Short mmCIF file of N, CA and C in Angstrom, two decimals:
data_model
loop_
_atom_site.label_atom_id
_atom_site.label_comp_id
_atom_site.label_asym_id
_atom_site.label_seq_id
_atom_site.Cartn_x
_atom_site.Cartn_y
_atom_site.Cartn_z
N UNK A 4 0.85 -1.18 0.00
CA UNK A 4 0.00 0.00 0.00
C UNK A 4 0.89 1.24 0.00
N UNK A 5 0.51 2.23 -0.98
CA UNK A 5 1.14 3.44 -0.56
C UNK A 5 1.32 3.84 0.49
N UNK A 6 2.41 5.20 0.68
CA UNK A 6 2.13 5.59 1.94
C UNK A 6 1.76 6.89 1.08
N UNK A 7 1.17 7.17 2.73
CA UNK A 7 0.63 8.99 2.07
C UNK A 7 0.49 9.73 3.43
N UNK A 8 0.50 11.06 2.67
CA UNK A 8 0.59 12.22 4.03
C UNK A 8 0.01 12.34 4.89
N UNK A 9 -0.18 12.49 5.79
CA UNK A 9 -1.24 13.41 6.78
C UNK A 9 -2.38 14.06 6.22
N UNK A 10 -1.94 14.59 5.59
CA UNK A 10 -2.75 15.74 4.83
C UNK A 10 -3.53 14.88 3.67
N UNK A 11 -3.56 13.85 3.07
CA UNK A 11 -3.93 13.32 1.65
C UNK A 11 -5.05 12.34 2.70
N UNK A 12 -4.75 12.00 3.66
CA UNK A 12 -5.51 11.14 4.94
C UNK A 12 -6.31 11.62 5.40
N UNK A 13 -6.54 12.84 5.62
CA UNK A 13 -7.75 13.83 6.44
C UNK A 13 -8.20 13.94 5.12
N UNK A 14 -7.69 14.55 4.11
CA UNK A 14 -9.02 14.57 3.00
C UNK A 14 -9.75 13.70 2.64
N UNK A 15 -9.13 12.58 2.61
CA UNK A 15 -9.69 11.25 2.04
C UNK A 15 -10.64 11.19 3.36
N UNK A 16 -10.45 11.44 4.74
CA UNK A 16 -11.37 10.35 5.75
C UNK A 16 -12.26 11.57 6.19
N UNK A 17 -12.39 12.90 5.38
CA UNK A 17 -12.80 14.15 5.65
C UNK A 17 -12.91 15.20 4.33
N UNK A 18 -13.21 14.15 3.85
CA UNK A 18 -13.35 15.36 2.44
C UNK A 18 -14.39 16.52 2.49
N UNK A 19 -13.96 18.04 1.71
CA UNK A 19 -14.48 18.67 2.22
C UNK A 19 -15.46 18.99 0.59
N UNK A 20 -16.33 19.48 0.91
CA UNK A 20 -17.29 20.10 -0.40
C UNK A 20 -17.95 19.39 -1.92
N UNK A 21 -18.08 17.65 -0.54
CA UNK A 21 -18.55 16.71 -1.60
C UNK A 21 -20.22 17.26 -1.74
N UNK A 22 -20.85 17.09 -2.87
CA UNK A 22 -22.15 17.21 -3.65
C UNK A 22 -21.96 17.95 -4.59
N UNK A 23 -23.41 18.48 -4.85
CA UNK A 23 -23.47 19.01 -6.06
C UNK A 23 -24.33 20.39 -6.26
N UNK A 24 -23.96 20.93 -6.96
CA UNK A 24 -24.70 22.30 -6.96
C UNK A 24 -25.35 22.21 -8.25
N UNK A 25 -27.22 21.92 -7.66
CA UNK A 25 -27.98 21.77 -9.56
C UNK A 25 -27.74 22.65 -10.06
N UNK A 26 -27.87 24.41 -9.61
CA UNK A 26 -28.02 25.30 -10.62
C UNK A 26 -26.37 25.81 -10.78
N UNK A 27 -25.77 24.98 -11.26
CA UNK A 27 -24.18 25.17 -11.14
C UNK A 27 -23.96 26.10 -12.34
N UNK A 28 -22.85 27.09 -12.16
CA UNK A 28 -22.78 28.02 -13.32
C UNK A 28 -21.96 27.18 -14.23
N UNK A 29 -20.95 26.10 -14.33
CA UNK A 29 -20.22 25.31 -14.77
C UNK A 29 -19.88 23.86 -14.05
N UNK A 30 -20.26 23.14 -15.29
CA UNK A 30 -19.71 21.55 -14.28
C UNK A 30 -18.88 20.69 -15.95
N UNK A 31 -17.83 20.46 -14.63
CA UNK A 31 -16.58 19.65 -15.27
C UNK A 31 -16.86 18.51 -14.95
N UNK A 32 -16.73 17.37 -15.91
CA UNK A 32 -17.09 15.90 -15.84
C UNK A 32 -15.42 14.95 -15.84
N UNK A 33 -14.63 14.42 -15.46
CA UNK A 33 -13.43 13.98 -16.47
C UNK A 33 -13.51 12.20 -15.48
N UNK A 34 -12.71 11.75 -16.41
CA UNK A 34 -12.63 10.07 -16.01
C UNK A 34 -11.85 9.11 -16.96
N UNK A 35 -12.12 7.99 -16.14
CA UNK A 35 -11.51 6.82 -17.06
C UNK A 35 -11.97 5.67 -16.34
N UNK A 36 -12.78 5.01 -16.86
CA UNK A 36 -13.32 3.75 -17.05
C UNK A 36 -11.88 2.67 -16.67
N UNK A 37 -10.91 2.98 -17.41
CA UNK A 37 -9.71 1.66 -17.08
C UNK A 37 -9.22 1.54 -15.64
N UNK A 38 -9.30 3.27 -15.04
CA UNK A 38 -8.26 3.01 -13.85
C UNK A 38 -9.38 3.59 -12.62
N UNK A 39 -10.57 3.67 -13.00
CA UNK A 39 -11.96 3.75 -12.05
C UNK A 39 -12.50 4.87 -11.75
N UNK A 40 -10.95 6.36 -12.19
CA UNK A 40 -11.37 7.54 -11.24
C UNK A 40 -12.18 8.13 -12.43
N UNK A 41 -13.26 8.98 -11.74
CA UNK A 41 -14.35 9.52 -12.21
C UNK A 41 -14.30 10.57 -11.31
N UNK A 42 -14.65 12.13 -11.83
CA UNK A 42 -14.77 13.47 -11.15
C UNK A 42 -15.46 14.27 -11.61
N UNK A 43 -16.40 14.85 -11.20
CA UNK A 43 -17.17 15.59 -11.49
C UNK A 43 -17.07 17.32 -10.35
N UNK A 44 -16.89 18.34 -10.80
CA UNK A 44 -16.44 19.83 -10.49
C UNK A 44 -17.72 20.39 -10.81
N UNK A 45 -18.40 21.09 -9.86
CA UNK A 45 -20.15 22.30 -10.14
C UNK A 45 -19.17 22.77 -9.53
N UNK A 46 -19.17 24.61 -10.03
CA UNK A 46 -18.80 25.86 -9.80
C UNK A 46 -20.06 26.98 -10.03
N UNK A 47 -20.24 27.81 -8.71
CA UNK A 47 -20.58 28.96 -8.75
C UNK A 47 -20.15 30.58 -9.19
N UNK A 48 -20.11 30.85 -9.86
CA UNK A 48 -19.28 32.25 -10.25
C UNK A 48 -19.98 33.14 -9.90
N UNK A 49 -19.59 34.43 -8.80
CA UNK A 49 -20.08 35.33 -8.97
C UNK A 49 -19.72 36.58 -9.42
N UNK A 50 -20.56 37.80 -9.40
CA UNK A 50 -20.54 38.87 -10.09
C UNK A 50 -19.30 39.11 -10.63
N UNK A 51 -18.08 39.20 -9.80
CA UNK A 51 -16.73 39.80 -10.00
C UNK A 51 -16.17 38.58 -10.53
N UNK A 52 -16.91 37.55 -10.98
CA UNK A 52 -16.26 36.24 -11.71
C UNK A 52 -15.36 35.40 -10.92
N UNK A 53 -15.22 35.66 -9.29
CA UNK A 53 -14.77 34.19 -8.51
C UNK A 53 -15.75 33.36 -8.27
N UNK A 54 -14.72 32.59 -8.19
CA UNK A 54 -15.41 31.11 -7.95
C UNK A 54 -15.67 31.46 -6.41
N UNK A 55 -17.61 31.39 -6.12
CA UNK A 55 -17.88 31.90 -4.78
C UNK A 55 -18.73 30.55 -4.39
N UNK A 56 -18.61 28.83 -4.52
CA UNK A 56 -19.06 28.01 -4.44
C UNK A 56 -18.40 26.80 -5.11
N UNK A 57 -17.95 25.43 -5.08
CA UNK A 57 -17.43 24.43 -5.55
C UNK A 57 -17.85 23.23 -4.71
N UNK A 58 -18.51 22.20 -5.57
CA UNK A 58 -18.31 20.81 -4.60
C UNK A 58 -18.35 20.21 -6.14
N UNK A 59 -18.04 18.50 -5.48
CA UNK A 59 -17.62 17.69 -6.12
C UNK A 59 -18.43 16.10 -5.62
N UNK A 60 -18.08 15.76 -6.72
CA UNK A 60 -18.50 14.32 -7.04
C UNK A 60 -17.54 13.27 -7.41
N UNK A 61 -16.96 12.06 -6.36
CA UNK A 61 -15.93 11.24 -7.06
C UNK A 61 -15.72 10.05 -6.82
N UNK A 62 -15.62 8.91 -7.97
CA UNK A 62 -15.85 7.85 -7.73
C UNK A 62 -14.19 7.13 -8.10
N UNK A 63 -13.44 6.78 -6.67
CA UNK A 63 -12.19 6.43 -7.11
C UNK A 63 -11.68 5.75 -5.83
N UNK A 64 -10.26 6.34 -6.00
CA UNK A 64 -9.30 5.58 -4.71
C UNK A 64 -9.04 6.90 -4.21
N UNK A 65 -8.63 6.64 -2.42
CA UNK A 65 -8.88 7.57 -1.65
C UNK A 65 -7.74 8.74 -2.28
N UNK A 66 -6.75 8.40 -2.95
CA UNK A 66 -6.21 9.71 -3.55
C UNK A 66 -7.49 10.79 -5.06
N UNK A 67 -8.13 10.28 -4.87
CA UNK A 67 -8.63 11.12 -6.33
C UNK A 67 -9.92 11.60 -5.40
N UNK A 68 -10.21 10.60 -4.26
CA UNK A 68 -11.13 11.66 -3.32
C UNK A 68 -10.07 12.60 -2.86
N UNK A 69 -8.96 12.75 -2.19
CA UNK A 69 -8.30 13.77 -1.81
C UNK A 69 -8.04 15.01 -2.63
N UNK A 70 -7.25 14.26 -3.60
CA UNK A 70 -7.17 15.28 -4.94
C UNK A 70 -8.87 16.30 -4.92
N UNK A 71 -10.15 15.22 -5.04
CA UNK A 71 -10.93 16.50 -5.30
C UNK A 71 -10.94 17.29 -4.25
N UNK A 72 -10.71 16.65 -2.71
CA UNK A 72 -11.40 17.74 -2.02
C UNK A 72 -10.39 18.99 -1.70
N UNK A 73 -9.18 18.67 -1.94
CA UNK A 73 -8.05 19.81 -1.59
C UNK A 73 -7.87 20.66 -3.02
N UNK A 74 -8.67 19.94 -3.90
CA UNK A 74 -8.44 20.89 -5.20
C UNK A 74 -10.09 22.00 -5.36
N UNK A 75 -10.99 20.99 -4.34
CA UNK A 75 -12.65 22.31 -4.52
C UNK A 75 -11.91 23.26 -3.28
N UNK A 76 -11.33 23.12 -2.24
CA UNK A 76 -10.50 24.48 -1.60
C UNK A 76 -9.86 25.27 -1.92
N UNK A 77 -9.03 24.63 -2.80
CA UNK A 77 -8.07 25.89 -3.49
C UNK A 77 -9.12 26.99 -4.35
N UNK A 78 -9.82 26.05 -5.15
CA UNK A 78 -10.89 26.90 -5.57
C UNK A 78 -11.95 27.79 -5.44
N UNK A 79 -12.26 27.59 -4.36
CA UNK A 79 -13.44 28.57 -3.47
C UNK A 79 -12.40 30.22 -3.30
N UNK A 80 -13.06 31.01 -3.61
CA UNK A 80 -12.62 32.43 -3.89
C UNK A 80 -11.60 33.04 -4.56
N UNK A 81 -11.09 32.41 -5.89
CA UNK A 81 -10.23 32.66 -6.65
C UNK A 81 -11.27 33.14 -8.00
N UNK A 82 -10.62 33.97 -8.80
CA UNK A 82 -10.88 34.10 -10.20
C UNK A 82 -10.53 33.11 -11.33
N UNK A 83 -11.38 33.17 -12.21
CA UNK A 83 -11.42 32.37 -13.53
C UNK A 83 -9.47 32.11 -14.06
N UNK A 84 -9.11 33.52 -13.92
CA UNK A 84 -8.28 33.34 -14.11
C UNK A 84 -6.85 32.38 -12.99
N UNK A 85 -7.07 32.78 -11.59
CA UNK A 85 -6.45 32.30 -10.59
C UNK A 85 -6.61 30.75 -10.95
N UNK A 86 -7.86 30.09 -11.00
CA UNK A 86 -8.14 28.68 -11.21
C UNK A 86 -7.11 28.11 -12.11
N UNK A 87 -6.73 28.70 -12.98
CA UNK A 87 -6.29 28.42 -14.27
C UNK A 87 -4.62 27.62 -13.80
N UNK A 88 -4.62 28.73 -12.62
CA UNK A 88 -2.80 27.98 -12.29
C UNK A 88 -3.39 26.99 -10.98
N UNK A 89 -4.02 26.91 -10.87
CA UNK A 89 -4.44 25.03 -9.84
C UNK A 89 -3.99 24.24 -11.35
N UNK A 90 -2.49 23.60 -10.63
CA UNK A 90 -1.84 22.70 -11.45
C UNK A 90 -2.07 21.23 -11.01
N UNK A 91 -1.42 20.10 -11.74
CA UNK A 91 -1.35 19.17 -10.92
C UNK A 91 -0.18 18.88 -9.91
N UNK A 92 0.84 19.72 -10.10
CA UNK A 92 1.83 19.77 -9.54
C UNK A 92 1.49 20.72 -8.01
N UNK A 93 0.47 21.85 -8.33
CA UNK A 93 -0.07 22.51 -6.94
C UNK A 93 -0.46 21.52 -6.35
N UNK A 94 -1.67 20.84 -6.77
CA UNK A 94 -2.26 19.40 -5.92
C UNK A 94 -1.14 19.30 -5.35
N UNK A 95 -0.68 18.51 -5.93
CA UNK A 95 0.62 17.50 -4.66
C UNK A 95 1.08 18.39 -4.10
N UNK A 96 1.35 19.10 -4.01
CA UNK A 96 2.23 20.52 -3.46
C UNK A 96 1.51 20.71 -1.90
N UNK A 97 0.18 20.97 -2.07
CA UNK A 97 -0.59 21.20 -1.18
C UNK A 97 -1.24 19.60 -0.42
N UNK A 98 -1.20 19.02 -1.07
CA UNK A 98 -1.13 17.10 -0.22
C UNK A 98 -0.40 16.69 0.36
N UNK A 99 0.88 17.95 0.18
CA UNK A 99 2.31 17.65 1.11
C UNK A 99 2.77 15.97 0.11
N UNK A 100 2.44 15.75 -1.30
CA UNK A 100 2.72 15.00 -2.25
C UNK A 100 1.73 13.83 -2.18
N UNK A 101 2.23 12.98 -3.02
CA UNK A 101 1.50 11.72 -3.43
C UNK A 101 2.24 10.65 -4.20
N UNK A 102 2.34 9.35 -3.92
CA UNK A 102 2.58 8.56 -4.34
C UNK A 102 2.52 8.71 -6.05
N UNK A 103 4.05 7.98 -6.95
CA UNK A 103 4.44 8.26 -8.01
C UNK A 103 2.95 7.65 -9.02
N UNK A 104 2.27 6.38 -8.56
CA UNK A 104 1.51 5.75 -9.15
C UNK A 104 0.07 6.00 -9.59
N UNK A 105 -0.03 7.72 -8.41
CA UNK A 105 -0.58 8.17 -7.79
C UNK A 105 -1.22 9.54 -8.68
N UNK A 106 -0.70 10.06 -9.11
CA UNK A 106 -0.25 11.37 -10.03
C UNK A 106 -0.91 11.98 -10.75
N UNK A 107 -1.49 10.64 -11.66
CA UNK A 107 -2.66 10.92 -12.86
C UNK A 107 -3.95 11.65 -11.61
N UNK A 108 -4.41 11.32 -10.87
CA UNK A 108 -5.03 11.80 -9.94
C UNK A 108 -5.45 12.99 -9.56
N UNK A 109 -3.71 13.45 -9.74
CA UNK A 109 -4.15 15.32 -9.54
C UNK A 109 -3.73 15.90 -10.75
N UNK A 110 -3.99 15.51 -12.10
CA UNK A 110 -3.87 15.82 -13.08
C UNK A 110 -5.88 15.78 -13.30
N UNK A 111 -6.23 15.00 -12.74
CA UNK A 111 -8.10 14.85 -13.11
C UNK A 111 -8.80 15.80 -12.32
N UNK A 112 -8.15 16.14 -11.14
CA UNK A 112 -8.86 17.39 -10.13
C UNK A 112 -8.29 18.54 -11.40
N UNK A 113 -7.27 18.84 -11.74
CA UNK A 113 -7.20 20.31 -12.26
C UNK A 113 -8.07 20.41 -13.56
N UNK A 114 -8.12 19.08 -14.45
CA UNK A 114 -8.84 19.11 -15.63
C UNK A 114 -10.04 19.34 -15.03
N UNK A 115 -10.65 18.53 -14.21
CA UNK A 115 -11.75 18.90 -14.08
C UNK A 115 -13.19 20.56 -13.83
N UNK A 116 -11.67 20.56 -13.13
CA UNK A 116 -11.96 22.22 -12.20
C UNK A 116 -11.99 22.97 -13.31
N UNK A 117 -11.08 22.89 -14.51
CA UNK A 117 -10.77 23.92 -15.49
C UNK A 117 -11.86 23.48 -16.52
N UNK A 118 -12.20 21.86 -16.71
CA UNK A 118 -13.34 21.92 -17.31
C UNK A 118 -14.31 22.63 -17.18
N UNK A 119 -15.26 22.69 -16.17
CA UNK A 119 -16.32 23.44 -15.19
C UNK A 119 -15.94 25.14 -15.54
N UNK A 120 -14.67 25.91 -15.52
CA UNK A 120 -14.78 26.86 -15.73
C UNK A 120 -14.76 27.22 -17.18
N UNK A 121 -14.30 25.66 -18.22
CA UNK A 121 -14.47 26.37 -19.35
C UNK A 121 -16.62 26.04 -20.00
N UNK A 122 -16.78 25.37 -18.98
CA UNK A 122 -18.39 25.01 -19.47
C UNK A 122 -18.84 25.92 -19.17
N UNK A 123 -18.78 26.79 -18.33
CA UNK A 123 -19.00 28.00 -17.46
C UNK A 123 -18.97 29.27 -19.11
N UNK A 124 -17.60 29.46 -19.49
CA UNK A 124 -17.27 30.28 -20.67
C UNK A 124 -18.37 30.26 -22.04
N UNK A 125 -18.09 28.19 -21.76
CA UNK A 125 -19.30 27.94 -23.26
C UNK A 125 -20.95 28.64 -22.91
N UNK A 126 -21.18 28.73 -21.83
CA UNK A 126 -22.26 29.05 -21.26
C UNK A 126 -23.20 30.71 -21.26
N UNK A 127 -21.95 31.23 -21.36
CA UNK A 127 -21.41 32.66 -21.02
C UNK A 127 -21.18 33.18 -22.80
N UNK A 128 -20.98 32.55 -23.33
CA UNK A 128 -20.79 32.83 -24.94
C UNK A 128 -19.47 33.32 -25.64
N UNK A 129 -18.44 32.77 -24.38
CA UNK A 129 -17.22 33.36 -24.49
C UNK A 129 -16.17 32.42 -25.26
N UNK A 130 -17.12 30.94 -25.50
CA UNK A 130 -16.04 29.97 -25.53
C UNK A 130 -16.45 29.05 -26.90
N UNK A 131 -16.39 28.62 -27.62
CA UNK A 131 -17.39 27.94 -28.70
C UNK A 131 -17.49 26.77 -27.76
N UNK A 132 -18.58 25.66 -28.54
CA UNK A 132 -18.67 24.08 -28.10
C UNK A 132 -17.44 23.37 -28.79
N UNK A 133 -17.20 24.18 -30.23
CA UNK A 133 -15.68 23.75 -30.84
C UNK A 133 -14.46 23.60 -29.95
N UNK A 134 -14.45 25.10 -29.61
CA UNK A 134 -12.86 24.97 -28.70
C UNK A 134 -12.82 24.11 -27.48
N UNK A 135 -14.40 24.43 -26.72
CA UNK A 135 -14.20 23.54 -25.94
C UNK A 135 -13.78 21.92 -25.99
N UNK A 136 -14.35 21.53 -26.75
CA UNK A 136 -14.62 20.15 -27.88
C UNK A 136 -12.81 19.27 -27.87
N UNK A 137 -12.59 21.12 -28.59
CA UNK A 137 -10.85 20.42 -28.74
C UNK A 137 -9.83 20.48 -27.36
N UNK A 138 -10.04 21.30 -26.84
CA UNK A 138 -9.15 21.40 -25.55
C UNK A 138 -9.49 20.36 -24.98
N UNK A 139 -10.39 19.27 -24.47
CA UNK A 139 -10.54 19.02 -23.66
C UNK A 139 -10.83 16.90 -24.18
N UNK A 140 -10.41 17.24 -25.51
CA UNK A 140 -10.12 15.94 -26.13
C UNK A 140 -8.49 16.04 -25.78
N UNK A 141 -7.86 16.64 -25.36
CA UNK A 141 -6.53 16.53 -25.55
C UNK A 141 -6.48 16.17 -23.76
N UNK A 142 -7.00 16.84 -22.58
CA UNK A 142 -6.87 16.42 -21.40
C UNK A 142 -7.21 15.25 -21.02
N UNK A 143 -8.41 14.56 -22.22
CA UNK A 143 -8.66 13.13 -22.36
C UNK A 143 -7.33 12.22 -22.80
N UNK A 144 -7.14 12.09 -24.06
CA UNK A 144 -6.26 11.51 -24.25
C UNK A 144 -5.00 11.98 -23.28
N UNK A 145 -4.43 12.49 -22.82
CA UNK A 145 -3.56 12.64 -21.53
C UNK A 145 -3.64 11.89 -20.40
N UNK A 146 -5.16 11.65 -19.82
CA UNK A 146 -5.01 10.87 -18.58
C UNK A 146 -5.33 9.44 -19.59
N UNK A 147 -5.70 9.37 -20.68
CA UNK A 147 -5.63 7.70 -20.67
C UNK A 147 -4.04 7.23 -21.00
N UNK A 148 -3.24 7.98 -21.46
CA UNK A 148 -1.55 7.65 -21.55
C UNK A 148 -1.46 7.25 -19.77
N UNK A 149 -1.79 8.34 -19.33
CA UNK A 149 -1.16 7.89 -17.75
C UNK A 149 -1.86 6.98 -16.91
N UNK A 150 -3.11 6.78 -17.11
CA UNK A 150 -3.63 5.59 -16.30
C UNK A 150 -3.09 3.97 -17.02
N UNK A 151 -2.80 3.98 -18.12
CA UNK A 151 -2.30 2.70 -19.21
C UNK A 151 -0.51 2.73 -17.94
N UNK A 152 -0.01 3.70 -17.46
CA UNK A 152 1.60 3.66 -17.23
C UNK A 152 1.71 3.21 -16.02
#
């Protein structure tokens, strides 16, 4: 069994800002069927365009519950733009790390989160269904390279 932090342990046995928000201004879906994790990101945006609301939905191993819940924190009162640098490398950063096997994990919290704010854009009329379409075929094929490794 891995080991893992302190910190990746309380999220997992304490995750914070699991559900769902119906009238969500943006929701990010991302997953993979091969390696189980599934994530789902509802974001609230308000007036001044932060993110003033985030919970989550996730069906995985206790790192991709951690990953979401330390990645819907970072997110609660940042801008569209701030979101944008929640990396996967912040994840671990802020998990105090994660197991190497582990990784793809907080690569699916940031897609996700950034999904949600770009459904948010398509929503908003800022974004086509095209671009979205293509950006986010490419964060696909990305986590299926790394869940296959």
């Amino acid at each position: 069994m891995p080991a893992y932090s302190d910190k990746v342990m309380d999220h997992f046995m304490k995750p914070r800002n699991v559900g769902e928000i119906e009238d969500a201004d943006g929701v990010g879906e991302v997953g993979n069927p091969v390696c189980g994790d599934m994530m789902t990101f509802y974001i609230k945006v308000d007036k001044d365009e932060k993110v003033s609301d985030v919970k989550f939905k996730t069906f995985g191993c206790g790192a991709a519950i951690a990953v979401s819940s330390i990645t819907s924190e970072l997110a609660v009162g940042k801008t569209l733009e701030q979101i944008r640098q929640i990396t996967p490398n912040s994840v671990i950063d802020e998990l105090e790390g994660l197991p190497q096997n582990k990784h793809h994990c907080s690569n699916l919290g940031a897609q996700a989160l950034n999904k949600a704010v770009d459904d948010y854009l398509v929503k908003q009329g800022r974004m086509t269904k095209e671009e979205f379409a293509t950006k986010h075929k490419e964060d696909e094929e990305e986590h299926d390279d790394a869940c296959e490794s």
